[in-house]
Short mmCIF file of C-alpha atoms and ligand atoms in Angstrom, two decimals:
data_model
loop_
_atom_site.label_atom_id
_atom_site.label_comp_id
_atom_site.label_asym_id
_atom_site.label_seq_id
_atom_site.Cartn_x
_atom_site.Cartn_y
_atom_site.Cartn_z
CA MET H 350 -50.11 54.37 42.80
CA ARG H 351 -51.66 55.61 40.28
CA LEU H 352 -50.51 59.26 40.71
CA GLU H 353 -47.03 58.77 41.60
CA GLY H 354 -45.34 61.75 41.52
CA LYS H 355 -48.56 64.26 40.28
CA THR H 356 -49.17 67.91 42.08
CA ALA H 357 -53.12 67.98 42.75
CA LEU H 358 -55.04 71.24 44.07
CA VAL H 359 -57.95 69.69 45.39
CA THR H 360 -60.52 72.72 46.48
CA GLY H 361 -62.88 73.26 49.25
CA ALA H 362 -61.17 69.95 50.51
CA SER H 363 -61.30 70.55 54.45
CA ARG H 364 -64.58 68.44 54.59
CA GLY H 365 -67.19 66.32 52.90
CA ILE H 366 -66.50 65.45 49.21
CA GLY H 367 -63.42 67.18 49.05
CA ARG H 368 -61.91 65.79 52.31
CA ALA H 369 -62.04 62.55 50.37
CA ILE H 370 -60.90 63.58 47.16
CA ALA H 371 -58.09 64.74 48.72
CA LYS H 372 -57.35 61.63 50.75
CA THR H 373 -57.51 59.35 48.01
CA LEU H 374 -55.57 61.26 45.59
CA ALA H 375 -52.64 61.49 48.19
CA SER H 376 -53.41 57.37 48.88
CA GLN H 377 -52.24 56.92 45.02
CA GLY H 378 -48.91 59.15 45.29
CA ALA H 379 -50.37 62.69 44.38
CA MET H 380 -48.79 65.89 46.60
CA VAL H 381 -51.91 67.17 47.36
CA ILE H 382 -52.76 70.81 48.12
CA VAL H 383 -56.32 71.27 50.42
CA ASN H 384 -57.47 74.10 49.42
CA TYR H 385 -60.14 75.58 52.21
CA ASN H 386 -62.13 79.01 52.70
CA GLY H 387 -62.52 79.17 56.24
CA SER H 388 -61.98 75.75 57.81
CA LYS H 389 -58.63 76.45 58.87
CA GLU H 390 -58.09 73.21 61.36
CA ALA H 391 -60.04 71.18 59.47
CA ALA H 392 -57.97 71.66 56.55
CA GLU H 393 -54.99 70.90 58.53
CA GLN H 394 -56.21 67.45 60.40
CA VAL H 395 -56.93 66.92 56.53
CA VAL H 396 -53.24 67.14 56.00
CA SER H 397 -52.35 65.59 58.71
CA GLU H 398 -54.00 62.55 58.09
CA ILE H 399 -52.88 62.55 55.02
CA ARG H 400 -49.22 62.43 56.25
CA GLU H 401 -49.70 59.87 58.82
CA ALA H 402 -50.93 57.20 55.75
CA GLY H 403 -47.71 57.87 54.34
CA GLY H 404 -48.57 60.62 52.09
CA THR H 405 -47.50 64.40 51.28
CA ALA H 406 -50.16 67.89 51.51
CA ILE H 407 -50.37 71.12 52.49
CA SER H 408 -53.07 73.30 53.40
CA PHE H 409 -54.10 76.35 51.40
CA GLY H 410 -56.58 78.98 52.59
CA CYS H 411 -58.11 80.77 50.17
CA SER H 412 -61.71 81.33 48.61
CA VAL H 413 -62.10 80.48 45.06
CA ALA H 414 -64.53 83.26 44.80
CA ASN H 415 -61.80 85.99 45.48
CA PRO H 416 -59.81 86.35 41.70
CA GLN H 417 -57.01 88.01 43.61
CA ALA H 418 -56.61 85.46 46.63
CA VAL H 419 -56.85 82.59 43.59
CA GLU H 420 -54.12 84.35 41.41
CA THR H 421 -51.87 84.40 44.95
CA MET H 422 -52.48 80.72 45.41
CA MET H 423 -51.84 79.64 41.77
CA LYS H 424 -49.15 81.74 41.54
CA GLU H 425 -47.18 80.71 44.87
CA MET H 426 -48.17 76.63 44.15
CA ILE H 427 -46.69 76.71 40.77
CA SER H 428 -43.75 78.67 42.01
CA GLN H 429 -43.15 76.14 44.49
CA TYR H 430 -43.91 72.65 42.97
CA LYS H 431 -43.05 73.63 39.18
CA ARG H 432 -46.41 71.78 37.61
CA LEU H 433 -49.70 71.40 38.48
CA ASP H 434 -50.80 68.28 36.98
CA ILE H 435 -54.43 67.37 38.64
CA LEU H 436 -56.75 70.38 39.36
CA VAL H 437 -60.13 69.15 41.09
CA ASN H 438 -62.61 72.35 41.37
CA ASN H 439 -64.66 70.92 43.96
CA ALA H 440 -65.43 73.54 46.42
CA GLY H 441 -69.17 74.79 46.88
CA ILE H 442 -72.22 76.03 48.65
CA THR H 443 -75.69 76.19 48.62
CA ARG H 444 -78.05 78.78 49.36
CA ASP H 445 -81.87 77.27 48.81
CA ASN H 446 -84.38 78.89 48.28
CA LEU H 447 -87.82 79.19 46.26
CA ILE H 448 -87.48 81.80 43.10
CA LEU H 449 -90.37 83.82 45.48
CA LYS H 450 -88.07 84.39 48.33
CA MET H 451 -84.61 83.85 46.57
CA LYS H 452 -82.59 87.06 47.38
CA GLU H 453 -79.88 88.24 44.86
CA GLU H 454 -77.16 88.44 47.36
CA ASP H 455 -77.69 84.49 47.36
CA PHE H 456 -78.17 83.94 44.21
CA ASP H 457 -74.70 85.66 43.39
CA ALA H 458 -73.24 84.30 46.16
CA VAL H 459 -73.51 80.57 44.57
CA LEU H 460 -72.78 81.55 41.20
CA ASN H 461 -69.85 83.50 42.21
CA THR H 462 -68.28 80.32 44.48
CA ASN H 463 -69.65 77.12 42.22
CA LEU H 464 -68.98 78.77 38.75
CA LYS H 465 -66.99 81.70 38.45
CA GLY H 466 -64.91 80.03 41.15
CA VAL H 467 -64.25 77.24 38.64
CA PHE H 468 -63.30 80.02 36.04
CA HIS H 469 -61.04 81.62 37.87
CA THR H 470 -58.63 78.73 39.32
CA CYS H 471 -58.94 76.96 35.34
CA ARG H 472 -57.49 80.18 34.17
CA TYR H 473 -53.98 79.41 36.13
CA ALA H 474 -53.89 75.79 35.51
CA ALA H 475 -54.87 75.95 31.95
CA ARG H 476 -51.87 77.98 31.21
CA GLN H 477 -49.37 76.08 33.43
CA MET H 478 -50.57 72.93 31.85
CA LEU H 479 -50.60 74.24 28.45
CA LYS H 480 -46.77 75.22 29.16
CA GLN H 481 -46.22 71.25 30.92
CA LYS H 482 -48.36 69.84 27.93
CA ALA H 483 -49.82 68.04 29.99
CA GLY H 484 -52.75 67.67 32.92
CA CYS H 485 -56.29 67.23 34.03
CA ILE H 486 -58.97 68.91 35.31
CA VAL H 487 -62.19 67.78 37.22
CA ASN H 488 -65.37 69.79 37.74
CA ILE H 489 -67.62 68.86 40.57
CA SER H 490 -70.81 69.46 39.29
CA SER H 491 -74.25 68.03 40.53
CA ILE H 492 -77.26 65.71 39.52
CA SER H 493 -79.42 68.95 39.96
CA GLY H 494 -77.38 70.99 37.36
CA VAL H 495 -78.71 68.15 35.14
CA MET H 496 -82.12 67.12 36.19
CA GLY H 497 -82.85 70.66 38.02
CA ASN H 498 -84.12 70.36 41.73
CA ALA H 499 -86.88 72.96 43.12
CA GLY H 500 -85.66 75.59 45.56
CA GLN H 501 -82.22 75.44 43.73
CA THR H 502 -82.26 77.54 40.91
CA ASN H 503 -79.12 79.27 41.74
CA TYR H 504 -77.33 76.13 42.55
CA ALA H 505 -78.53 74.33 39.56
CA ALA H 506 -77.96 77.43 37.44
CA SER H 507 -74.23 77.46 38.45
CA LYS H 508 -73.53 73.68 38.46
CA ALA H 509 -75.61 73.23 34.78
CA GLY H 510 -72.66 76.20 34.25
CA VAL H 511 -70.12 74.11 35.00
CA ILE H 512 -71.14 71.40 32.58
CA GLY H 513 -71.01 73.81 29.98
CA PHE H 514 -67.69 75.28 31.05
CA THR H 515 -66.14 71.93 30.91
CA LYS H 516 -67.16 70.81 27.72
CA SER H 517 -66.37 74.42 26.00
CA LEU H 518 -62.63 74.28 28.08
CA ALA H 519 -62.28 70.32 27.02
CA ARG H 520 -62.67 71.42 23.30
CA GLU H 521 -60.24 74.37 23.91
CA LEU H 522 -57.09 72.21 25.34
CA ALA H 523 -57.73 68.47 24.07
CA SER H 524 -54.90 69.49 21.14
CA ARG H 525 -52.35 69.32 24.22
CA GLU H 526 -54.64 66.26 25.45
CA ILE H 527 -55.31 68.18 28.03
CA ARG H 528 -58.18 66.57 29.52
CA VAL H 529 -61.30 68.47 31.38
CA ASN H 530 -64.51 66.49 32.69
CA ALA H 531 -67.10 67.14 35.27
CA VAL H 532 -68.64 64.68 38.00
CA ALA H 533 -72.06 64.80 38.85
CA PRO H 534 -72.56 63.73 41.95
CA GLY H 535 -76.19 62.54 43.55
CA PHE H 536 -77.52 63.36 47.01
CA ILE H 537 -73.63 62.29 49.00
CA GLU H 538 -73.69 62.49 53.34
CA THR H 539 -71.92 65.37 53.59
CA GLU H 540 -72.85 68.91 55.99
CA MET H 541 -74.37 70.44 52.60
CA THR H 542 -77.06 67.03 53.06
CA GLU H 543 -77.06 67.06 56.45
CA LYS H 544 -79.24 70.55 56.46
CA LEU H 545 -81.70 69.22 54.36
CA PRO H 546 -85.34 68.56 56.46
CA GLU H 547 -86.13 65.38 56.78
CA THR H 548 -89.00 65.39 54.68
CA ALA H 549 -86.46 66.54 51.63
CA VAL H 550 -84.20 63.68 52.59
CA GLU H 551 -87.11 61.35 52.32
CA ALA H 552 -88.36 62.60 48.92
CA GLY H 553 -84.69 62.74 47.64
CA LYS H 554 -84.22 58.71 48.55
CA SER H 555 -87.35 58.37 47.06
CA GLN H 556 -86.26 59.20 43.46
CA ILE H 557 -82.59 57.13 43.76
CA PRO H 558 -82.78 53.69 42.12
CA PHE H 559 -80.14 52.71 44.73
CA GLY H 560 -82.68 53.82 47.64
CA ARG H 561 -80.09 55.48 49.89
CA PHE H 562 -77.76 58.58 49.71
CA GLY H 563 -74.23 57.78 48.41
CA LYS H 564 -70.57 58.55 50.48
CA ALA H 565 -68.02 60.93 49.81
CA GLU H 566 -65.52 57.97 49.14
CA GLU H 567 -67.77 56.63 46.27
CA VAL H 568 -67.27 60.45 44.11
CA ALA H 569 -63.72 60.20 45.39
CA LYS H 570 -63.09 57.05 43.20
CA ALA H 571 -65.04 58.31 40.25
CA VAL H 572 -62.58 61.29 40.38
CA CYS H 573 -59.74 59.12 40.93
CA PHE H 574 -60.03 57.60 37.89
CA LEU H 575 -60.90 60.71 35.85
CA ALA H 576 -57.52 62.28 37.16
CA SER H 577 -55.81 59.01 36.51
CA ASP H 578 -54.51 57.49 32.79
CA ASP H 579 -56.71 55.19 33.12
CA ALA H 580 -58.88 57.87 31.90
CA SER H 581 -56.46 58.97 29.40
CA TYR H 582 -58.80 59.12 26.30
CA ILE H 583 -61.91 60.18 27.91
CA THR H 584 -62.43 64.10 27.65
CA GLY H 585 -65.91 66.46 27.87
CA GLN H 586 -67.73 64.19 29.62
CA VAL H 587 -70.12 64.34 32.74
CA LEU H 588 -69.61 61.28 34.94
CA HIS H 589 -73.00 61.06 37.11
CA VAL H 590 -72.41 59.08 40.86
CA ASP H 591 -75.69 59.19 41.78
CA GLY H 592 -77.26 55.72 42.76
CA GLY H 593 -79.24 55.36 39.39
CA MET H 594 -80.58 58.69 40.30
CA GLY H 595 -80.17 60.72 36.50
CA MET H 596 -80.64 57.63 34.47
P1 NAP A 512 -69.24 70.48 52.11
O1 NAP A 512 -69.84 69.50 53.26
O2 NAP A 512 -70.47 72.05 52.56
O3 NAP A 512 -68.15 71.40 51.71
C1 NAP A 512 -67.71 72.46 51.12
C2 NAP A 512 -66.39 72.78 50.71
O4 NAP A 512 -66.06 73.79 49.90
C3 NAP A 512 -65.83 72.80 52.42
O5 NAP A 512 -64.43 72.37 52.23
C4 NAP A 512 -65.56 74.37 52.11
O6 NAP A 512 -64.64 74.97 52.64
C5 NAP A 512 -65.46 74.47 50.80
N1 NAP A 512 -65.55 75.57 50.23
C6 NAP A 512 -66.80 76.50 50.52
N2 NAP A 512 -66.63 77.84 49.62
C7 NAP A 512 -65.62 77.82 49.36
C8 NAP A 512 -64.89 79.06 48.42
N3 NAP A 512 -65.17 79.93 48.64
N4 NAP A 512 -63.19 78.65 48.43
C9 NAP A 512 -63.04 77.41 48.75
N5 NAP A 512 -63.69 76.53 49.63
C10 NAP A 512 -64.73 76.68 49.79
O7 NAP A 512 -69.88 70.42 50.67
P2 NAP A 512 -69.98 69.23 49.90
O8 NAP A 512 -71.18 68.44 50.13
O9 NAP A 512 -68.59 68.06 50.23
O10 NAP A 512 -69.92 69.44 48.61
C11 NAP A 512 -68.53 69.13 47.65
C12 NAP A 512 -68.93 69.74 46.17
O11 NAP A 512 -70.02 68.68 46.14
C13 NAP A 512 -69.59 70.78 46.16
O12 NAP A 512 -69.03 71.43 44.95
C14 NAP A 512 -71.06 70.63 46.14
O13 NAP A 512 -71.72 71.28 45.35
C15 NAP A 512 -70.94 69.39 45.36
N6 NAP A 512 -71.95 68.56 45.52
C16 NAP A 512 -72.69 68.05 46.48
C17 NAP A 512 -73.78 67.20 46.73
C18 NAP A 512 -74.19 66.37 47.98
O14 NAP A 512 -75.09 65.69 48.00
N7 NAP A 512 -73.29 66.85 48.99
C19 NAP A 512 -74.27 66.43 45.77
C20 NAP A 512 -74.24 67.12 44.35
C21 NAP A 512 -72.77 67.80 44.28
P3 NAP A 512 -64.69 75.75 54.26
O15 NAP A 512 -65.07 74.38 55.35
O16 NAP A 512 -63.38 76.27 54.68
O17 NAP A 512 -65.62 77.12 53.87
#
């Protein structure tokens, strides 16, 4: 129980990687706020599964791309629980297309959720963590943000932005030992990658030294490590969880 007594917010935790992160943090004793955008039922299912396993969780609907909604969520959460020990910025979307076909609205939607969403939550989290003189943030980037990926100029830009954001915030908060790290998953089996055409799946697998997609739980374990005191001297880092794809 490495996270006993900690309060954690996981954005986009109704399914996929976020769901696995929420369940893993809860299994280590954290009280988890399961954020979602549209999937209320799925988020409530995650909460039920955590409670059935003996953990503590609540769900909170709010789009991270909406600054007013994020303000309400963060203020309500902090007023109710008085602390925020762990923030995991996981919410993310794709709107893939080649540059000649990419619409401005698709570029903006991806940047607004994947990068500005991180800014919106971190503003409130940093204030609270500075007050507490403790806390840590884990941002979910992507191997696309490190290596680039054809058809993902918007997504790769947002995820590369998350890396720069993570390192800058880590420097801003380091004097209080508030840690800020990123995890860069490779191809992981979730609804996001289910949308990929078979040719892209095969092309993806051929680039992975392990020869397989990862599982959400494999990302969650890395996040849990960075969120725990086991990572007490680690900040500003990007941990690749990608079966060797980015090495
Ligand atoms: P997913 O299965 O599509 O799930 C996305 C989650 O994000 C859902 O819970 C969704 O909630 C939530 N979300 C989307 N927009 C949101 C918003 N505006 N506000 C709050 N929540 C929002 O995706 P995933 O594969 O688990 O990906 C999770 C994270 O890992 C993303 O940041 C993604 O970019 C990153 N990642 C994934 C892979 C991969 O191969 N799967 C690889 C590298 C990085 P609702 O259902 O309620 O909308």
